[in-house]
Coordinates of C-alpha atoms and ligand atoms in Angstrom, one line a residue:
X1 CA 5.7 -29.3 4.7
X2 CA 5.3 -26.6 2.1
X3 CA 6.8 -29.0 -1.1
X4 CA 4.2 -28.5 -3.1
X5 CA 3.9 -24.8 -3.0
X6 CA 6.2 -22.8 -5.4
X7 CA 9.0 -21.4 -3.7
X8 CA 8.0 -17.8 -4.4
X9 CA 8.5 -16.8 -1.0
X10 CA 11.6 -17.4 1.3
X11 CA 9.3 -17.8 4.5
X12 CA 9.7 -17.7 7.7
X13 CA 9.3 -21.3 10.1
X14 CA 5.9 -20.1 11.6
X15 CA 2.5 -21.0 10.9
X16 CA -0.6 -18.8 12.5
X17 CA -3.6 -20.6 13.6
X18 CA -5.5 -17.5 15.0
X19 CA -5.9 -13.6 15.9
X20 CA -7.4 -11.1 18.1
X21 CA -6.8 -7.5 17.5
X22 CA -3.0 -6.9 16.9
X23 CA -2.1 -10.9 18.7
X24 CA -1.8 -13.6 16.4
X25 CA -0.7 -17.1 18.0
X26 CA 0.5 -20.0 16.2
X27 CA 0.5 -23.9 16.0
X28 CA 2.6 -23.9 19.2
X29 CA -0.2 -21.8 21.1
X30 CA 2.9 -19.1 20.8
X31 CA 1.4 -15.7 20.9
X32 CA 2.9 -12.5 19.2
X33 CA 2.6 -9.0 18.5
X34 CA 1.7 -8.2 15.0
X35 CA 3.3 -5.1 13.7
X36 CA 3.1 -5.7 10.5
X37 CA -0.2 -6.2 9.6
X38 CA 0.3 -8.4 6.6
X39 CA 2.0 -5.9 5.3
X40 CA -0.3 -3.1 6.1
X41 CA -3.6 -5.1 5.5
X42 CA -5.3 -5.8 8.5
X43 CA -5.1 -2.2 9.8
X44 CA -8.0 -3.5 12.1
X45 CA -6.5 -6.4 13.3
X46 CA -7.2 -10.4 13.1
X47 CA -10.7 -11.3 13.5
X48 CA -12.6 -7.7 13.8
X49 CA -15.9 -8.6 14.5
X50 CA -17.5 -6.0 12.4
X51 CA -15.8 -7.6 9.4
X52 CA -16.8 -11.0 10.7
X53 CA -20.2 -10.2 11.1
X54 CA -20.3 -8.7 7.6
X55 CA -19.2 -11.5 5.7
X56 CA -21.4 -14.2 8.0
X57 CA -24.3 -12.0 6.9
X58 CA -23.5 -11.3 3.4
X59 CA -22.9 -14.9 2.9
X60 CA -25.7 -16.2 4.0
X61 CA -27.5 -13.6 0.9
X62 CA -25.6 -14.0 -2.1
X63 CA -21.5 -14.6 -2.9
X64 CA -21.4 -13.5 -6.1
X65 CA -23.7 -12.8 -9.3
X66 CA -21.4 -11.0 -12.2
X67 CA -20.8 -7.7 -13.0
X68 CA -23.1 -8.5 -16.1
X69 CA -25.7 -7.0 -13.3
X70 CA -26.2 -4.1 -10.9
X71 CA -24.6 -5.0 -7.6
X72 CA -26.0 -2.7 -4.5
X73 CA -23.2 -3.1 -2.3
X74 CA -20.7 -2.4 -4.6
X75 CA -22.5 1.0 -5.9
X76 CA -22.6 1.8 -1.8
X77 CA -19.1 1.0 -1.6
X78 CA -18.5 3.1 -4.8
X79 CA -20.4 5.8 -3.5
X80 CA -18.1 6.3 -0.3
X81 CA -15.2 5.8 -1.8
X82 CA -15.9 8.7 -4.0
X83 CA -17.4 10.9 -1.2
X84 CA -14.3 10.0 0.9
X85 CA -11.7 10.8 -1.4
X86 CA -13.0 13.7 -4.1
X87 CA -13.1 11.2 -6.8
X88 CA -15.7 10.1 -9.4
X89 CA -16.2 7.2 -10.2
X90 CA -14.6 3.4 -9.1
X91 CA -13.7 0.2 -10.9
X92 CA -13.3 -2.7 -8.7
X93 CA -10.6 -5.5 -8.8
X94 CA -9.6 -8.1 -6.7
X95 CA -5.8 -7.0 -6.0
X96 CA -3.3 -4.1 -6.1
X97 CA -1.7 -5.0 -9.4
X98 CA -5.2 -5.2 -10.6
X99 CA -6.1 -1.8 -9.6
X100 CA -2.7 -0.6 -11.1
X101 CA -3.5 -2.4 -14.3
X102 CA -6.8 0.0 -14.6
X103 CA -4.5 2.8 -14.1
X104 CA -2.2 1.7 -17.0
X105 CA -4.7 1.1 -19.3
X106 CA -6.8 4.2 -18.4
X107 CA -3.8 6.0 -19.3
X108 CA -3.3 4.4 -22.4
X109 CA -6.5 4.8 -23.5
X110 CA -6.1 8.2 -22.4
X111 CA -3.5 8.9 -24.4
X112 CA -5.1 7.7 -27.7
X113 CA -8.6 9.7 -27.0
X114 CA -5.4 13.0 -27.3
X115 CA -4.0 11.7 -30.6
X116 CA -0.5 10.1 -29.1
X117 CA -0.1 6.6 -30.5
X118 CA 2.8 5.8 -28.2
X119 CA 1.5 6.5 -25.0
X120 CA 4.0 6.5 -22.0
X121 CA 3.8 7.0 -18.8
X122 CA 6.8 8.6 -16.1
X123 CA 7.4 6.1 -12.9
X124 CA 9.6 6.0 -10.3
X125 CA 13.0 5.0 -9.1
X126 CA 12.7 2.1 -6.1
X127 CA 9.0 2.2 -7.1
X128 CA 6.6 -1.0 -6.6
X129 CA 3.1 -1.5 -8.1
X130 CA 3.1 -5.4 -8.7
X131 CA 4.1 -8.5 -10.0
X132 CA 1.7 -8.7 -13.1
X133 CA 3.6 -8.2 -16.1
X134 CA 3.2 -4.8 -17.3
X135 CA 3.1 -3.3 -13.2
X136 CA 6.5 -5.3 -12.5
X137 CA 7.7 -3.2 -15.5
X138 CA 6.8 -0.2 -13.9
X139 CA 7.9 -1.2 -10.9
X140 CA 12.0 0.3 -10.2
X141 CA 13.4 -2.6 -9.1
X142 CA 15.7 -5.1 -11.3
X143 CA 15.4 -8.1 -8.9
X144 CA 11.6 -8.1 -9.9
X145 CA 12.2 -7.6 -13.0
X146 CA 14.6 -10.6 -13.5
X147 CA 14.2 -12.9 -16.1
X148 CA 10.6 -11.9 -17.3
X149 CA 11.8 -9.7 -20.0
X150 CA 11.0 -8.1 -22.8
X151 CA 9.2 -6.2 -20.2
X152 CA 5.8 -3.9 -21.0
X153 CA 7.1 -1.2 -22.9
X154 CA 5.8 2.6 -22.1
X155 CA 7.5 3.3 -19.1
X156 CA 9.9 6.2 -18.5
X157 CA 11.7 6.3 -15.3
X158 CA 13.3 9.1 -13.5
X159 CA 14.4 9.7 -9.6
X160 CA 11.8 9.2 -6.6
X161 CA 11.4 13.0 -5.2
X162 CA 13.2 14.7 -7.7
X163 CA 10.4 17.3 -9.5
X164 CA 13.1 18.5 -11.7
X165 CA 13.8 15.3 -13.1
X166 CA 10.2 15.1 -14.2
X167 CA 10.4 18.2 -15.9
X168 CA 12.9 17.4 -17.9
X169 CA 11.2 14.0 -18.9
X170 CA 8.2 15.9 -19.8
X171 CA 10.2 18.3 -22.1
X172 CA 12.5 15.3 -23.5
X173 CA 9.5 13.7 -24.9
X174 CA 6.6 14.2 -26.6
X175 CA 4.3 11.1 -25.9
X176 CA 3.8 11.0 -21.8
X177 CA 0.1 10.7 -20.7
X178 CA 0.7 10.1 -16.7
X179 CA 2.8 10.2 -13.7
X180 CA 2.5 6.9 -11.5
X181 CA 3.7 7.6 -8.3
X182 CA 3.9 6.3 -4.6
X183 CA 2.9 9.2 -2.1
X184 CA 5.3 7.5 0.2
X185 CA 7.6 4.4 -1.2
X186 CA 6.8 1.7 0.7
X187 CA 8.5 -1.7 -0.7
X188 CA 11.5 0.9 -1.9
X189 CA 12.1 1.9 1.8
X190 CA 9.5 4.0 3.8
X191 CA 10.7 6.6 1.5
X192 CA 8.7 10.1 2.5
X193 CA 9.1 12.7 -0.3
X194 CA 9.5 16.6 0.2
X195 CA 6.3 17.8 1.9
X196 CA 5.1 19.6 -1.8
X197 CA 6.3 16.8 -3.7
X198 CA 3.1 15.6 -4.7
X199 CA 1.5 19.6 -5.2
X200 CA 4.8 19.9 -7.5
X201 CA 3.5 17.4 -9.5
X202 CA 0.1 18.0 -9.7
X203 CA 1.0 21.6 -11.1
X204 CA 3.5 19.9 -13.9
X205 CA 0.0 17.3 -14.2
X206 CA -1.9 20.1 -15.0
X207 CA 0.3 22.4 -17.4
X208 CA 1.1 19.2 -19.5
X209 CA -2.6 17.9 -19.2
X210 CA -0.7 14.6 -17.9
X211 CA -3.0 12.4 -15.3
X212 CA -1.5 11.8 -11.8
X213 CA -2.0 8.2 -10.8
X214 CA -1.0 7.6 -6.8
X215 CA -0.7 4.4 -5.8
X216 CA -2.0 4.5 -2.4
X217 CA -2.4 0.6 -2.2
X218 CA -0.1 0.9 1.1
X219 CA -0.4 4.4 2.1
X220 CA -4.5 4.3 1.5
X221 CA -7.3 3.5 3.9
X222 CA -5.6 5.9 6.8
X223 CA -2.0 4.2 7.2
X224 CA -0.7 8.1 7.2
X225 CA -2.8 9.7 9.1
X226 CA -5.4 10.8 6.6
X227 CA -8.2 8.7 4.7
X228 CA -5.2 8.8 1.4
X229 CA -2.3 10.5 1.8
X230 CA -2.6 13.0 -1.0
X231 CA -4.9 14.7 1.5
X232 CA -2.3 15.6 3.5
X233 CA -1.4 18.0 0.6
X234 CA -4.8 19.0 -0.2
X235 CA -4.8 17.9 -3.5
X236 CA -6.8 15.3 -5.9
X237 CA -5.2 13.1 -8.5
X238 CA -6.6 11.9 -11.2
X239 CA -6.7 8.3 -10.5
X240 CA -6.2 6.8 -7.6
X241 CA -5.6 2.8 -6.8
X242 CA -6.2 1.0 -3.5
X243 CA -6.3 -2.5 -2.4
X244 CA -4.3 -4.3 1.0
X245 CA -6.7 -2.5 4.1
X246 CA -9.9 -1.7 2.1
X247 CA -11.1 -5.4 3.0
X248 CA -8.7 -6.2 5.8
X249 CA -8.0 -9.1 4.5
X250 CA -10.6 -9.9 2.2
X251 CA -9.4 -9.5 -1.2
X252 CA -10.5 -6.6 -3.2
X253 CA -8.8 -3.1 -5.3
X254 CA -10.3 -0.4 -6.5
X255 CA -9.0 2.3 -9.5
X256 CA -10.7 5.5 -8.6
X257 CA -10.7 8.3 -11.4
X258 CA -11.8 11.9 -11.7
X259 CA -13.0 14.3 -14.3
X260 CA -11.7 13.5 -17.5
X261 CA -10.0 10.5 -16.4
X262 CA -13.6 9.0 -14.8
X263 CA -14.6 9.1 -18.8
X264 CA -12.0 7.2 -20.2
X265 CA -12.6 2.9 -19.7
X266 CA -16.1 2.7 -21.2
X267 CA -18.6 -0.7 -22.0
X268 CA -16.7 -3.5 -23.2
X269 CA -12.9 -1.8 -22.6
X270 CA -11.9 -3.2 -19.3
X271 CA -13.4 -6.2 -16.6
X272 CA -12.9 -8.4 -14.0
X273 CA -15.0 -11.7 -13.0
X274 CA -14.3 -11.1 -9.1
X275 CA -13.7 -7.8 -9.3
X276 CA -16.3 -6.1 -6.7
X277 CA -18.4 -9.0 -5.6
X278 CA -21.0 -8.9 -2.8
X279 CA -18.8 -10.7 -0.7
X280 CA -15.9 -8.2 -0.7
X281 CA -17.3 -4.8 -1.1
X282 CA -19.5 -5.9 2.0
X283 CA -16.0 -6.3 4.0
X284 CA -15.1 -2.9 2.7
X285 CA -18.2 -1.0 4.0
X286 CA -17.7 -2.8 7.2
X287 CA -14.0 -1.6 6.8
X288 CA -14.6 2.3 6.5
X289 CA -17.4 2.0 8.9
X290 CA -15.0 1.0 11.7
X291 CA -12.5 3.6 10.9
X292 CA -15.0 6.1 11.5
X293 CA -17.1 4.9 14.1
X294 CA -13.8 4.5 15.8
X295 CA -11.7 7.5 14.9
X296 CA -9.0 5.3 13.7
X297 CA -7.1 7.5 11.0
X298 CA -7.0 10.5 14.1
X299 CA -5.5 8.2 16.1
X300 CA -3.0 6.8 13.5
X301 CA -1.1 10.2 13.7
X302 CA -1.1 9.9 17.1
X303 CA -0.3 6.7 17.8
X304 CA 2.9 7.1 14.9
X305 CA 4.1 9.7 16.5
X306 CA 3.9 7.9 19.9
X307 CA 5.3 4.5 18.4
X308 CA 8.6 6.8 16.8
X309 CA 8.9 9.1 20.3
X310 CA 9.6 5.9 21.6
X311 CA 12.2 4.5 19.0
X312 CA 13.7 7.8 19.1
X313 CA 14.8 8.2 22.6
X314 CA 16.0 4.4 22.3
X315 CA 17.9 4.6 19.1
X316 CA 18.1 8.4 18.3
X317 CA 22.2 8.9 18.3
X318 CA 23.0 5.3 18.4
X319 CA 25.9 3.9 16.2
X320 CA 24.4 2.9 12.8
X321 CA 20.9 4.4 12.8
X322 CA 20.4 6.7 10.2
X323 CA 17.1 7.6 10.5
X324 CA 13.7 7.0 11.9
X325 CA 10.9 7.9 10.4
X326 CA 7.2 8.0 9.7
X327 CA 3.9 9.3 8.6
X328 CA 0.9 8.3 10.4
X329 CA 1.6 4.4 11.0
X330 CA 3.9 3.6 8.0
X331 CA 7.0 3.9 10.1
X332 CA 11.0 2.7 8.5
X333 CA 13.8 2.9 11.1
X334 CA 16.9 2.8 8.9
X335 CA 20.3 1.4 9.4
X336 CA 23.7 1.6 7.7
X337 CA 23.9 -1.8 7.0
X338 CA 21.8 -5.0 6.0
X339 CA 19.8 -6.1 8.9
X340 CA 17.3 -8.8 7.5
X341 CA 18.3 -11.2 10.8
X342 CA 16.1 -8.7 12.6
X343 CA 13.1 -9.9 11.0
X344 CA 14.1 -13.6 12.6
X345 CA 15.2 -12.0 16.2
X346 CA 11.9 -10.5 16.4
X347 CA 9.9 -13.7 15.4
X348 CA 11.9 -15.4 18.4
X349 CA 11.0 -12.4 20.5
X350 CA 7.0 -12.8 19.6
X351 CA 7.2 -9.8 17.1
X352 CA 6.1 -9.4 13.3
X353 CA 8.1 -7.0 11.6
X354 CA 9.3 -6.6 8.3
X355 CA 13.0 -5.3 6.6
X356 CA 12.5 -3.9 3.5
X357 CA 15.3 -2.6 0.8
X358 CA 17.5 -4.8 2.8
X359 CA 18.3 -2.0 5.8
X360 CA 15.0 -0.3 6.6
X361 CA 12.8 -1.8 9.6
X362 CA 9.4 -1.2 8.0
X363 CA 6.6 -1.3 10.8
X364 CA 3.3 -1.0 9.7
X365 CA 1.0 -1.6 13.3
X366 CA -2.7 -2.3 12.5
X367 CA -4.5 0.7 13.4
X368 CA -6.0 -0.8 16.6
X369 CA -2.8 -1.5 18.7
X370 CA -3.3 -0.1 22.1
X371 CA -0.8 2.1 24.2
X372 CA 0.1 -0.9 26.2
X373 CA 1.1 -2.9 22.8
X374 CA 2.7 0.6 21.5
X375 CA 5.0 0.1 24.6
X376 CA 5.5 -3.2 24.0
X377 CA 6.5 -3.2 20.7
X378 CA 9.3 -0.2 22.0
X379 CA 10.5 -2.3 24.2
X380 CA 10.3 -5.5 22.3
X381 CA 12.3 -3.9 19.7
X382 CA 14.6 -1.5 20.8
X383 CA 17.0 -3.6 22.6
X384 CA 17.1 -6.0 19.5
X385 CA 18.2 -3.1 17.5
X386 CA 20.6 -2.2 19.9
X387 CA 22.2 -5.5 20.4
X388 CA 22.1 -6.3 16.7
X389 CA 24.4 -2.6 15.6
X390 CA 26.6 -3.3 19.0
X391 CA 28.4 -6.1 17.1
X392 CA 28.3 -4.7 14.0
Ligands
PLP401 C1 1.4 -4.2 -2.3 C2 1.5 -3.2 -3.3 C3 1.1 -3.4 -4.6 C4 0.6 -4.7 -5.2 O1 -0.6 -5.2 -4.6 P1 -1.0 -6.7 -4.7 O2 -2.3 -6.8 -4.0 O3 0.1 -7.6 -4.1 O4 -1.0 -7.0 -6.2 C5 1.1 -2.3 -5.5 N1 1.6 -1.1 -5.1 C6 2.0 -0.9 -3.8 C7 2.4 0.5 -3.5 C8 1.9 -1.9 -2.9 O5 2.4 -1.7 -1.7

């Protein structure tokens, strides 16, 4: 059935017709629990009606014009984004590679408004920020980077969560501009950092006048508990890039910069066709206006917390977990050995989930799940893990 698509994706037998909330159901009629998202997209579920409503009405007004002139909703858009997240100014693609392409070439630039001609930036072990060429190469993963070489040059890597390392980076050479970083890896594993990771950096940003670029495009848009996730540390990067839940579902990314950084891409140095259309930026104001209208990034840390109380006193002890963890609703459960067949038992169970670096459960719940879904998605779940590590 799916012949004439390239076979960039080994996916799974189903096809969704519809959604309400966190329930999608397919071409069978089947219905399941979502806990996934899309991979932490629709953090307000399938079919919100605020979204619904702003895309019936911006369509009926105008699609698109160009970015060749003024654009009201995007400016709006612009102008919460900023106010939300203590940045300055916005650029708007239409992905999260996009947005992490801005960042790569703000550095750049960066770098050559300071006199370095080689301009390099420090990224991450088990990192991901794409699948365009130069954010695969910053990307820490060798399967991705398979058979695309020679890869976008400028990238030094070090150890996820390991300050010293980027020290000694810094000292080793003499032509770094940034630090691209994850707040917490998602793709790499659910991987939380030390709690003053992200200060730690920020203090090296600043003595070394380097620019910190977080990738929030998965831990953005209050997946963690907070608006971004460098809040939880009370600190401000100097560009920031989102995309997956700022439309819920609707395509569009944003690079956000501050101070110096804001200065950087000028007339003429960077675009985008698509890039902040009517059409999308309307999605995203209807997008931050239901998180706050409905407390939603509050209730994230609660209802994490709730979701890995109840994997805990399931798993917690069991044979072959190692750990379960979270922030906010970006949860990982791992295991001591691969377990991608989960991804399958669940399906057949009526439950998205995801396995990512082959032995982390990755759960990432839209927003909206209800306490009734939060317990069914425990006990959904649970005894799958459990049956699967009993004959391992
Ligand atoms: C998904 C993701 C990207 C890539 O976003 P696309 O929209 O697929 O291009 C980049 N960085 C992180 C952290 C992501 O999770």
């Amino acid at each position: 059935m799916t012949s004439h698509i390239m076979p960039t994706y080994g996916r799974l037998a189903v096809t969704f017709e519809r959604g309400e909330g966190a329930w999608l159901w397919d071409s069978e009629n089947k219905r399941y629990l979502d806990a996934l998202s899309g991979i932490a997209v629709c953090s307000l579920g399938h079919a919100h009606p605020a979204v619904h409503k702003a895309l019936c009405e911006q369509s009926q007004k105008l699609l698109h014009t160009s970015n060749i002139y003024r654009i009201g909703v995007q400016e709006q858009l612009a102008d919460q984004l900023t106010a939300l997240s203590g940045m300055d100014n916005v650029f708007f693609s239409n992905s999260g590679a996009e947005a992490n392409e801005a960042a790569i070439k703000l550095a750049r630039k960066y770098g050559y408004g300071l006199g370095i001609d080689q301009p390099a930036i420090i990224v991450m072990e088990k990192s991901f920020h794409g699948r365009t060429l130069a954010t695969l190469s910053a990307t820490g993963n060798a399967k991705i980077q398979q058979g695309f070489a020679p890869l976008v040059e400028g990238f030094i890597r070090v150890p996820y969560n390991d300050v010293g390392a980027v020290a000694d980076a810094i000292s080793q050479h003499n032509n770094i501009v940034a630090i691209l970083v994850e707040p917490i890896q998602g793709e790499g594993g659910v991987n939380i950092p030390a709690p003053d990771y992200l200060n730690q950096l920020r203090a090296l940003c600043d003595q070394h006048h380097l620019l910190l670029m977080l990738d929030e495009i998965q831990t953005g848009i209050g997946r963690t508990g907070q608006f971004l996730a460098y809040q939880h540390n009370r600190i401000l990067p100097d560009v920031c890039t989102l995309a997956k839940a700022l439309g819920n579902g609707v395509p569009i990314g944003a690079c956000l910069a501050r101070g110096k950084a804001a200065e950087v891409l000028t007339a003429g140095s960077h675009g985008s066709t698509f890039g902040g259309n009517p059409l999308a930026c309307s999605a995203a104001l209807a997008v931050l206006a239901t998180l706050e209208a409905d407390g939603l990034i509050a209730a994230a840390t609660r209802k994490g917390d709730a979701i890995c109380a109840g994997f805990s006193a399931r798993l917690q002890g069991q044979p072959h977990i190692v750990d379960i963890r979270h922030k906010g609703m970006m949860i990982g459960i791992e295991l001591d050995s691969p377990c991608a067949e989960l991804v399958g038992q669940a399906l057949q169970a009526g439950l998205l989930i995801n396995v990512t670096n082959e032995r982390t459960i990755r759960l990432l719940p839209p927003l909206i799940m209800d306490e009734a879904q939060i317990q069914l998605l425990v006990d959904t779940l649970s005894p799958l893990i459990l049956a699967f590590t009993a004959q391992l």
